[in-house]
Tab-separated table of C-alpha atoms in Angstrom:
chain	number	residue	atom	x	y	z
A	13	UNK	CA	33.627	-94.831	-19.420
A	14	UNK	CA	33.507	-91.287	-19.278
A	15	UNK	CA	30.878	-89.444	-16.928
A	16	UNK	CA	30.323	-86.912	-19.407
A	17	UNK	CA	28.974	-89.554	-21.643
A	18	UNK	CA	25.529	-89.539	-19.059
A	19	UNK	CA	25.000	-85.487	-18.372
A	20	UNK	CA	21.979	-84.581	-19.493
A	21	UNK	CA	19.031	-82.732	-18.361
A	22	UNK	CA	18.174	-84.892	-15.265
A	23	UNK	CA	21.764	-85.200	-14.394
A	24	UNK	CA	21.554	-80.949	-14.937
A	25	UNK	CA	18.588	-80.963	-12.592
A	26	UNK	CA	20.046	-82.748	-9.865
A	27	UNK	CA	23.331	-80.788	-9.814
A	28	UNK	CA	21.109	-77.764	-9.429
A	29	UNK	CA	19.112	-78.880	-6.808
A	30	UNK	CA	22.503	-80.013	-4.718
A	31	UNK	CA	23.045	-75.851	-4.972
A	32	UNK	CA	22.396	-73.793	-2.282
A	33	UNK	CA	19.214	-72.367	-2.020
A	34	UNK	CA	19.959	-69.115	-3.197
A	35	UNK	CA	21.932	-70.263	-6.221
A	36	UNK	CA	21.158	-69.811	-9.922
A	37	UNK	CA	19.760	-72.403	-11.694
A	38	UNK	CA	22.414	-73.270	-14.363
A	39	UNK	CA	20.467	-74.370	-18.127
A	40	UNK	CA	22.851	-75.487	-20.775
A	41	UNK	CA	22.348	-74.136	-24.582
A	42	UNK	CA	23.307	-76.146	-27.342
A	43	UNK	CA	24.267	-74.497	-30.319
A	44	UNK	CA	25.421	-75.637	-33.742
A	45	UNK	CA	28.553	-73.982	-34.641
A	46	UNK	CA	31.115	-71.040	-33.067
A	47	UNK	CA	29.113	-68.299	-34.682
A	48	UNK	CA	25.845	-68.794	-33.204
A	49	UNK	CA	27.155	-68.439	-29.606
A	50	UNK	CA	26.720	-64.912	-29.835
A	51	UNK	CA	23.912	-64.475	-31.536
A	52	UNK	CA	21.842	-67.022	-29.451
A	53	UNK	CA	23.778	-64.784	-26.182
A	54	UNK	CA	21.701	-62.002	-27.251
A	55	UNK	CA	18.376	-64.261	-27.531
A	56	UNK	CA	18.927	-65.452	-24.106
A	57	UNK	CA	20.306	-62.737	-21.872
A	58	UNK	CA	16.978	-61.129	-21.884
A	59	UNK	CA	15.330	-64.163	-19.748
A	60	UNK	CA	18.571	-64.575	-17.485
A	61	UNK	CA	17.435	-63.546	-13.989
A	62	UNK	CA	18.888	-63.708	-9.785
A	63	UNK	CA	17.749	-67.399	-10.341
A	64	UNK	CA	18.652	-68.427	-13.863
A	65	UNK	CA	21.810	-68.228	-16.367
A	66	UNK	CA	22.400	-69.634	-19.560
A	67	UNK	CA	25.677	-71.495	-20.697
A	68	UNK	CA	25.898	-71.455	-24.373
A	69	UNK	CA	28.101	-74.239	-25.987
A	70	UNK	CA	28.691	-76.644	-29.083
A	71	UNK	CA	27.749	-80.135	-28.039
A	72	UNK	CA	29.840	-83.258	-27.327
A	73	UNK	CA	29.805	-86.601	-28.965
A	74	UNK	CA	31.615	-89.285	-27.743
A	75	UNK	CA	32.771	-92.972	-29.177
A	76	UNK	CA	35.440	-95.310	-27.152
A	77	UNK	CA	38.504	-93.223	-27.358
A	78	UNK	CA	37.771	-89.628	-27.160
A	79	UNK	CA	35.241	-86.863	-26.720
A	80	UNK	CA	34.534	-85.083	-29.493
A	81	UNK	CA	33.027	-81.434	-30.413
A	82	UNK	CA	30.093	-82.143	-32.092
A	83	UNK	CA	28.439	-79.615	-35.159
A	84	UNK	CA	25.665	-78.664	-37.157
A	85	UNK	CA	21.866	-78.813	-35.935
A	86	UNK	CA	21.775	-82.273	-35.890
A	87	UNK	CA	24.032	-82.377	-33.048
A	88	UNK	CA	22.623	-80.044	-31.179
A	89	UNK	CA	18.949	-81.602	-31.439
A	90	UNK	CA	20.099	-85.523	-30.837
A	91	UNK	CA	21.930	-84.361	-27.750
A	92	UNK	CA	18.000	-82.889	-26.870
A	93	UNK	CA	16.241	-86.355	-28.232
A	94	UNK	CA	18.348	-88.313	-25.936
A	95	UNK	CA	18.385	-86.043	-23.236
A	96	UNK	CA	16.004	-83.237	-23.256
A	97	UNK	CA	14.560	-81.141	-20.273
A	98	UNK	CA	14.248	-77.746	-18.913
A	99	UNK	CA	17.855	-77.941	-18.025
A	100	UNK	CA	18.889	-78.488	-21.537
A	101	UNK	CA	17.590	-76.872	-24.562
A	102	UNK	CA	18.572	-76.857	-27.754
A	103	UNK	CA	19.086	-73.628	-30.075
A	104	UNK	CA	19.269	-74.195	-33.753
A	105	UNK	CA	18.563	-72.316	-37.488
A	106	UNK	CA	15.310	-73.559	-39.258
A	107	UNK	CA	16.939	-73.883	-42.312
A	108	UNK	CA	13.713	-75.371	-44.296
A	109	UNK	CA	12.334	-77.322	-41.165
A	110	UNK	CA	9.901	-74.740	-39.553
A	111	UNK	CA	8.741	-73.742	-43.555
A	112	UNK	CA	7.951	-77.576	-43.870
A	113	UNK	CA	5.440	-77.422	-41.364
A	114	UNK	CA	5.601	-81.088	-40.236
A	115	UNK	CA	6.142	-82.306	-43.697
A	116	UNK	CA	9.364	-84.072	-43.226
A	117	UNK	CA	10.633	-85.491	-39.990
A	118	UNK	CA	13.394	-83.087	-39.508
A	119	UNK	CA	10.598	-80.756	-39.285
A	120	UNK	CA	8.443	-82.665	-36.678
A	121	UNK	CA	11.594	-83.105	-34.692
A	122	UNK	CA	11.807	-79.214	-34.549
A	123	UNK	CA	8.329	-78.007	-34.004
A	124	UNK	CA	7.789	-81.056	-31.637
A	125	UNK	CA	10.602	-81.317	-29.869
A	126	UNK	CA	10.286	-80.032	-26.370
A	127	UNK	CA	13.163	-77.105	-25.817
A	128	UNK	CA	14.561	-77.092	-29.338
A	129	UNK	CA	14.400	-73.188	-29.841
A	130	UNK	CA	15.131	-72.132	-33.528
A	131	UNK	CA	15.279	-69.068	-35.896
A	132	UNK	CA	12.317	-68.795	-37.722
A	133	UNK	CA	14.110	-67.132	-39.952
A	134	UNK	CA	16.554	-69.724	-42.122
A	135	UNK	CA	19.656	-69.037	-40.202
A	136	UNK	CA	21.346	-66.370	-38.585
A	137	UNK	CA	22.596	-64.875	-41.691
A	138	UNK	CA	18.778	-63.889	-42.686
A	139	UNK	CA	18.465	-62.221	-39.123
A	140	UNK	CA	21.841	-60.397	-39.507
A	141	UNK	CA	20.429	-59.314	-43.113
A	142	UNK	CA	17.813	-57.855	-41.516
A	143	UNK	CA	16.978	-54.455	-43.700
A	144	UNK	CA	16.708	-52.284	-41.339
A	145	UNK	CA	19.887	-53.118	-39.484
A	146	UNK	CA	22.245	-52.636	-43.069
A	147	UNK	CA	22.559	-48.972	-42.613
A	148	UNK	CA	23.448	-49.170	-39.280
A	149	UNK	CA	26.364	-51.261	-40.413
A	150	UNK	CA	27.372	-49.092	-42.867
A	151	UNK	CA	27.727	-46.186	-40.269
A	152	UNK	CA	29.495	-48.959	-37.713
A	153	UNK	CA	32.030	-49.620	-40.505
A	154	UNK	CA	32.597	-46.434	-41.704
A	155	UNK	CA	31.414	-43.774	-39.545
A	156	UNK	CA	29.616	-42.032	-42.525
A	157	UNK	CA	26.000	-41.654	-41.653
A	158	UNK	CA	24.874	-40.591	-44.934
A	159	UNK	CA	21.795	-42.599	-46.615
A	160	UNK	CA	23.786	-43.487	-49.921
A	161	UNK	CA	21.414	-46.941	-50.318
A	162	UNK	CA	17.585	-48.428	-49.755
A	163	UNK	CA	18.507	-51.283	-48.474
A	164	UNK	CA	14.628	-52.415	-47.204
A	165	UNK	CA	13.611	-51.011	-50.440
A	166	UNK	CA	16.577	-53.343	-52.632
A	167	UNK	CA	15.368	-56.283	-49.872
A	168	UNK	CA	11.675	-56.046	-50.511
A	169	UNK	CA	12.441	-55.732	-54.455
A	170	UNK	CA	14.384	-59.147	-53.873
A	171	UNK	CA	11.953	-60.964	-51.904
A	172	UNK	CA	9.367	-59.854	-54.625
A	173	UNK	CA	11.437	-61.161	-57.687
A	174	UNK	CA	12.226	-64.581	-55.498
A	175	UNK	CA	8.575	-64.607	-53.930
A	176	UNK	CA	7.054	-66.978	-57.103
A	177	UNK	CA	10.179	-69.814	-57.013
A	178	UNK	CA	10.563	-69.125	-53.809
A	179	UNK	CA	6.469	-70.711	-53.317
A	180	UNK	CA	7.150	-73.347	-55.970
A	181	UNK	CA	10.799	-74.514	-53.719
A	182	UNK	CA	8.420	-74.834	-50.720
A	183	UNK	CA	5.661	-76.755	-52.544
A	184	UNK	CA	8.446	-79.174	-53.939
A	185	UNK	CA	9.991	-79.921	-50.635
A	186	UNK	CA	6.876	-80.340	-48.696
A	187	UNK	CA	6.394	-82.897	-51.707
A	188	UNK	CA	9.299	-84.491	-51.140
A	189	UNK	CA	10.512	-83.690	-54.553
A	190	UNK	CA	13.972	-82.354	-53.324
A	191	UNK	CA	15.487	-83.302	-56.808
A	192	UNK	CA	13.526	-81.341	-58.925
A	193	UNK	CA	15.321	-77.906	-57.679
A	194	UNK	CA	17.446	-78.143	-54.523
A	195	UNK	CA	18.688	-75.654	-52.557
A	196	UNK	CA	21.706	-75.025	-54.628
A	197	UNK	CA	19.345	-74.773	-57.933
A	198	UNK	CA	17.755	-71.620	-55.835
A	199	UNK	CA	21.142	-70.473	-54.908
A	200	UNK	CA	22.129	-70.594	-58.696
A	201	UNK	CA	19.153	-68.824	-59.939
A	202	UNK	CA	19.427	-66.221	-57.287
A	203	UNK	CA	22.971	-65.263	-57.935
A	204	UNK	CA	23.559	-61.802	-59.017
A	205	UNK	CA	26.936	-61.328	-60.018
A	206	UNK	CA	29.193	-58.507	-58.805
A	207	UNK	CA	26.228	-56.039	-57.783
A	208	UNK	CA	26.873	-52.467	-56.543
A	209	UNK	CA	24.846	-49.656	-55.401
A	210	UNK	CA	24.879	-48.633	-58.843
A	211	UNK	CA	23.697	-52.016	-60.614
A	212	UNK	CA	21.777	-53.250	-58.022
A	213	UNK	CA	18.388	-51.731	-59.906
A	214	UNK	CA	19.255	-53.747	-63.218
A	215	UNK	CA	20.118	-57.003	-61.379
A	216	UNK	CA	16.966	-57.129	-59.763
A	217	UNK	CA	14.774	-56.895	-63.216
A	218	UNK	CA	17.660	-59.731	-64.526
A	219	UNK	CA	16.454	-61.793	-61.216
A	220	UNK	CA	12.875	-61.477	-61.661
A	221	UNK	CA	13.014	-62.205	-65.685
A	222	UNK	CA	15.054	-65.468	-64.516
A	223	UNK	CA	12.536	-66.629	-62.052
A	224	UNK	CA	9.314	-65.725	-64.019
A	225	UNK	CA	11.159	-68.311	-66.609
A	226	UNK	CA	12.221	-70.970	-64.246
A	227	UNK	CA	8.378	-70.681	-62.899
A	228	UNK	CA	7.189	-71.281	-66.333
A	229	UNK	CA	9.134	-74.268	-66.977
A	230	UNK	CA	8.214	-76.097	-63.670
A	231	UNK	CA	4.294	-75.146	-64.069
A	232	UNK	CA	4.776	-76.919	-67.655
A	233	UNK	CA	7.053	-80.064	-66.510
A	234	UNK	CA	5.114	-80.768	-63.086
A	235	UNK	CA	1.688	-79.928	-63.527
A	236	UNK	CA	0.941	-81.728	-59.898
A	237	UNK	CA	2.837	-79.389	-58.239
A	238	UNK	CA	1.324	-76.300	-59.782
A	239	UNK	CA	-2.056	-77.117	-58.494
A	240	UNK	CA	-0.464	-77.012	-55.318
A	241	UNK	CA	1.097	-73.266	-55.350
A	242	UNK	CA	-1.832	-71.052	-54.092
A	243	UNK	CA	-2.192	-73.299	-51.722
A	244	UNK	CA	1.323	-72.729	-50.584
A	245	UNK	CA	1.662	-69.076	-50.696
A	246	UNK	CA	-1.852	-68.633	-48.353
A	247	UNK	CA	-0.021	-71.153	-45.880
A	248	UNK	CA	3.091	-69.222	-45.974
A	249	UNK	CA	1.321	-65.789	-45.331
A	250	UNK	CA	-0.288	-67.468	-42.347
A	251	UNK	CA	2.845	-68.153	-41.228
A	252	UNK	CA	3.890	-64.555	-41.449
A	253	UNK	CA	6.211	-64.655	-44.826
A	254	UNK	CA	5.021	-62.381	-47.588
A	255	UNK	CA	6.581	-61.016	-51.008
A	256	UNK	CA	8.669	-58.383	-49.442
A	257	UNK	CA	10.050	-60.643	-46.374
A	258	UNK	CA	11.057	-63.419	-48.362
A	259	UNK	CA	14.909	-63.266	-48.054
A	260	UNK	CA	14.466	-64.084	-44.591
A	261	UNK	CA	13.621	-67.530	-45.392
A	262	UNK	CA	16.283	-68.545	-48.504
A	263	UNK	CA	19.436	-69.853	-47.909
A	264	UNK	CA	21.428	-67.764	-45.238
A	265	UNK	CA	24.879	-68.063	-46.257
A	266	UNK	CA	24.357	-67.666	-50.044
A	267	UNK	CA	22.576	-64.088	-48.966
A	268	UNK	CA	24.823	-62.585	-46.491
A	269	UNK	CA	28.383	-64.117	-48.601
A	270	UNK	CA	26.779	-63.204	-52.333
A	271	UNK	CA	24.095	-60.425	-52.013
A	272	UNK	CA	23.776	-58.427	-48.900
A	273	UNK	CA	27.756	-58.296	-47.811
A	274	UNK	CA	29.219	-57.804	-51.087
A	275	UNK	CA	26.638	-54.774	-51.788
A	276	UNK	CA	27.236	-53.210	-47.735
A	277	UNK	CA	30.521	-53.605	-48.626
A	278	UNK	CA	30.312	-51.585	-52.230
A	279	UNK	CA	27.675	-49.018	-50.232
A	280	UNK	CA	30.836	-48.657	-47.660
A	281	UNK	CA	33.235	-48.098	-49.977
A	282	UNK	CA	31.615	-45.071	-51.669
A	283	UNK	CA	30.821	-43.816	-48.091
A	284	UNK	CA	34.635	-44.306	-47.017
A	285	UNK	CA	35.898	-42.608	-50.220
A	286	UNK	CA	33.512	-39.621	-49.653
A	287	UNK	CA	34.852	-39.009	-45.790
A	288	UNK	CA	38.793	-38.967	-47.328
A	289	UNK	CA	37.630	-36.728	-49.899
A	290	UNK	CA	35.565	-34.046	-47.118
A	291	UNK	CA	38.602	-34.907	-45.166
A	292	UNK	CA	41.114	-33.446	-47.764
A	293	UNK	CA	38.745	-30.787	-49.084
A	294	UNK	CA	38.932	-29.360	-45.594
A	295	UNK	CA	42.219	-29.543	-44.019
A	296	UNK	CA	43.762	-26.487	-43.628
A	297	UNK	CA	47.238	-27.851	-44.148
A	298	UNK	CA	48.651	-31.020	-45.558
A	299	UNK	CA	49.705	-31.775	-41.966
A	300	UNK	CA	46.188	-32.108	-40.755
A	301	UNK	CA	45.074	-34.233	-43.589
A	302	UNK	CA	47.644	-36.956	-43.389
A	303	UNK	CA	46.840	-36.669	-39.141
A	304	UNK	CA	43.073	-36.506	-40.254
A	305	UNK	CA	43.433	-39.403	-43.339
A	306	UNK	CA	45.323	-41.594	-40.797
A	307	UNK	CA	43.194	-41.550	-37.447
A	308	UNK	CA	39.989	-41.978	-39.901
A	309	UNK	CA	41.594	-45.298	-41.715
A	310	UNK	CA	42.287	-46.158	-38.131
A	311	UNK	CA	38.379	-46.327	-37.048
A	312	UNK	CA	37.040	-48.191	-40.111
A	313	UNK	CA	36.153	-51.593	-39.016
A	314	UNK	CA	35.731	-54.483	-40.778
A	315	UNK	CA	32.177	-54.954	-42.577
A	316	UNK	CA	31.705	-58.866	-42.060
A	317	UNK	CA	32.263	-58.544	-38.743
A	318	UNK	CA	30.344	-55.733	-37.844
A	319	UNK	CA	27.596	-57.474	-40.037
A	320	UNK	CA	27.676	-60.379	-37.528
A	321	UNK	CA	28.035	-57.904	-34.751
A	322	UNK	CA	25.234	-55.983	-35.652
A	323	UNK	CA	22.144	-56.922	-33.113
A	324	UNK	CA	19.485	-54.561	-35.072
A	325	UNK	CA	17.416	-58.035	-35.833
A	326	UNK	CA	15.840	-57.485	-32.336
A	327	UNK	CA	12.781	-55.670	-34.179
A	328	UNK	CA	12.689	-58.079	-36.841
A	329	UNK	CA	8.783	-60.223	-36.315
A	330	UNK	CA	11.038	-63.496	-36.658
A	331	UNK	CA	13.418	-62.280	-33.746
A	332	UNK	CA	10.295	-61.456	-31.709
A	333	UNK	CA	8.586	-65.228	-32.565
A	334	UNK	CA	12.178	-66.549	-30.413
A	335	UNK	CA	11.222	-64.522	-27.969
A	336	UNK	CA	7.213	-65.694	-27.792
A	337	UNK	CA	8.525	-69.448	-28.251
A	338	UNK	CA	10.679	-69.133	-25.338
A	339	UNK	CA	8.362	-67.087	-22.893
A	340	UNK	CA	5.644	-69.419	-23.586
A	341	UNK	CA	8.077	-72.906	-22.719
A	342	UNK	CA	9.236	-71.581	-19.332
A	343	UNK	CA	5.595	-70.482	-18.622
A	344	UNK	CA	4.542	-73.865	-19.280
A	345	UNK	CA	7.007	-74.901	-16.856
A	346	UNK	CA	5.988	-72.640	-14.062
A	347	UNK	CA	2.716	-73.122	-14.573
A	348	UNK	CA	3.612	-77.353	-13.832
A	349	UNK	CA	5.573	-76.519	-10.961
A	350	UNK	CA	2.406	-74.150	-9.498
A	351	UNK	CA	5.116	-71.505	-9.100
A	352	UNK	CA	3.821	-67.866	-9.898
A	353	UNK	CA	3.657	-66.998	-13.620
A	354	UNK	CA	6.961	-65.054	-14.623
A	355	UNK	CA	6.994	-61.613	-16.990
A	356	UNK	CA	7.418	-62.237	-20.776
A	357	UNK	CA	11.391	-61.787	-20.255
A	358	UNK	CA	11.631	-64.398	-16.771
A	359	UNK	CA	12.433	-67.896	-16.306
A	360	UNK	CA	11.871	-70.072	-13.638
């Protein structure tokens, strides 16, 4: 039987007491997939101190033969169930869970659960959607700093046109009435097409005529739940999600792979084709301009990764509420070891 089969946060503990004195404390970081390594790095490194570093990995799972990498947030959150401490934590995407509000069990498992940290936001994608950041990854990719797009202003219009089904999806899952319009349903509805910097206007009044019709056909079919949707939309404002933040909270990868990314990427493309065309309206020679074209095709970097790159989410309120959550867990800690309370950016 494999020892690895037995580490967990005691086992943690101990090895970092059998450190010297002056050694850092070593805390393990579950994550649920190769992408979010980075992204929870740059949550983390903040609170990493002379006495404290994170290690950010997938988790294992083992059965007789073989140890296996193990996936997804239920992984990373049974490895914390079985094994949880302040050696240990777990770092996952909402999804739904933290919108459910205890609802569901998933959702008690995350707001409960001692040192499961999560995104507030629905995933990762949401945070690297974050409005404000888009232009900055249209100048990363392109090196073009011209305002051709709104993006917070094409974001808030989204979140507006969404906000109604958006309220009734909540209200149906914290029903338990998954099968009346799933997460895919949304993801349908949503979908714009091929949108552009030039279309984008018209698909959002196509959007919001869709879900003003979807709305209307639910209030009519499931009268139950309709008594149900002011009641939702105050909770959700208490919990910091209005009409113009919405898209933080739908489904992650159907925002960043079929809204926000295919429209940076349009937005990029117009900026790209206006630097070759200042480039070859002021070259003196056609020597210059092919030097000039070529050295310029050479900095343009790819806009999905600079997207996932792009760490602009640190003034986003959800990206701040990771921050708070963790803060307030290691202060609990010090606080039941009577050692002296830590800054907002310190662990133990």
């Amino acid at each position: 039987m494999k020892l690895t089969r037995h580490i967990s946060s005691d086992y943690l503990s101990a090895a970092n007491a059998l450190r010297p004195r002056d050694a850092r404390r070593r805390i393990v970081a579950y994550v649920e997939s190769y992408d979010d390594i980075f992204f929870w790095r740059t949550v983390l490194s903040p609170y990493e101190t002379d006495r404290v570093y994170f290690e950010i990995m997938l988790p294992t799972k083992h059965d007789s033969r073989r140890t296996l990498l193990g996936r997804g947030k239920r992984s990373a959150i049974d490895c914390l169930l079985r094994q949880t401490g302040r050696d240990m934590i777990a770092c996952v995407d909402a999804d739904y869970d933290y919108l459910m509000q205890g609802a569901t069990e998933a959702s008690r498992q995350l707001l409960d659960t001692p040192y499961v940290f999560h995104t507030f936001a629905y995933s990762i994608e949401n945070l690297q959607c974050y409005a404000p950041g888009l232009h900055n990854v249209c100048v990363m990719a392109t090196l073009n700093d011209r305002r051709l797009f709104d993006f917070e202003a094409f974001l808030a219009g989204y979140s507006s046109a969404v906000w109604p089904l958006f309220c009734w999806s909540v209200a149906l899952y914290r029903s338990g009435r998954y099968d009346v319009m799933t997460i895919t349903d949304m993801d349908r509805i949503l979908s714009l097409g091929k949108i552009t910097a030039d279309n984008a206007s018209h698909l959002l009044s196509r959007l919001s005529s869709r879900c003003r019709q979807k709305v209307s056909s639910l209030r009519h079919s499931h009268p139950d739940i309709a008594l149900r949707i002011a009641e939702t939309e105050r909770s959700l404002l208490g919990l910091g999600i209005s009409s113009r933040t919405a898209y933080m909270y739908l489904h992650g990868h159907h925002l960043f792979d079929n809204v926000v990314l295919p429209l940076v990427a349009n937005v990029c493309s117009h900026l790209i084709r206006e630097r070759e065309a200042e480039i070859r309206r002021y070259a003196v020679h056609a020597t210059q301009r092919d030097n000039e074209l070529s050295c310029y095709a050479n900095s343009i970097q790819d806009i999905s990764a600079m997207m996932k790159k792009n760490a602009m989410y640190v003034l986003s309120p959800e990206y701040r509420r990771i921050s708070q959550q963790l803060a307030l867990a290691f202060k609990a800690d010090n606080n039941a070891d009577d050692t002296p309370e830590t800054t907002s950016h310190e662990l133990p």
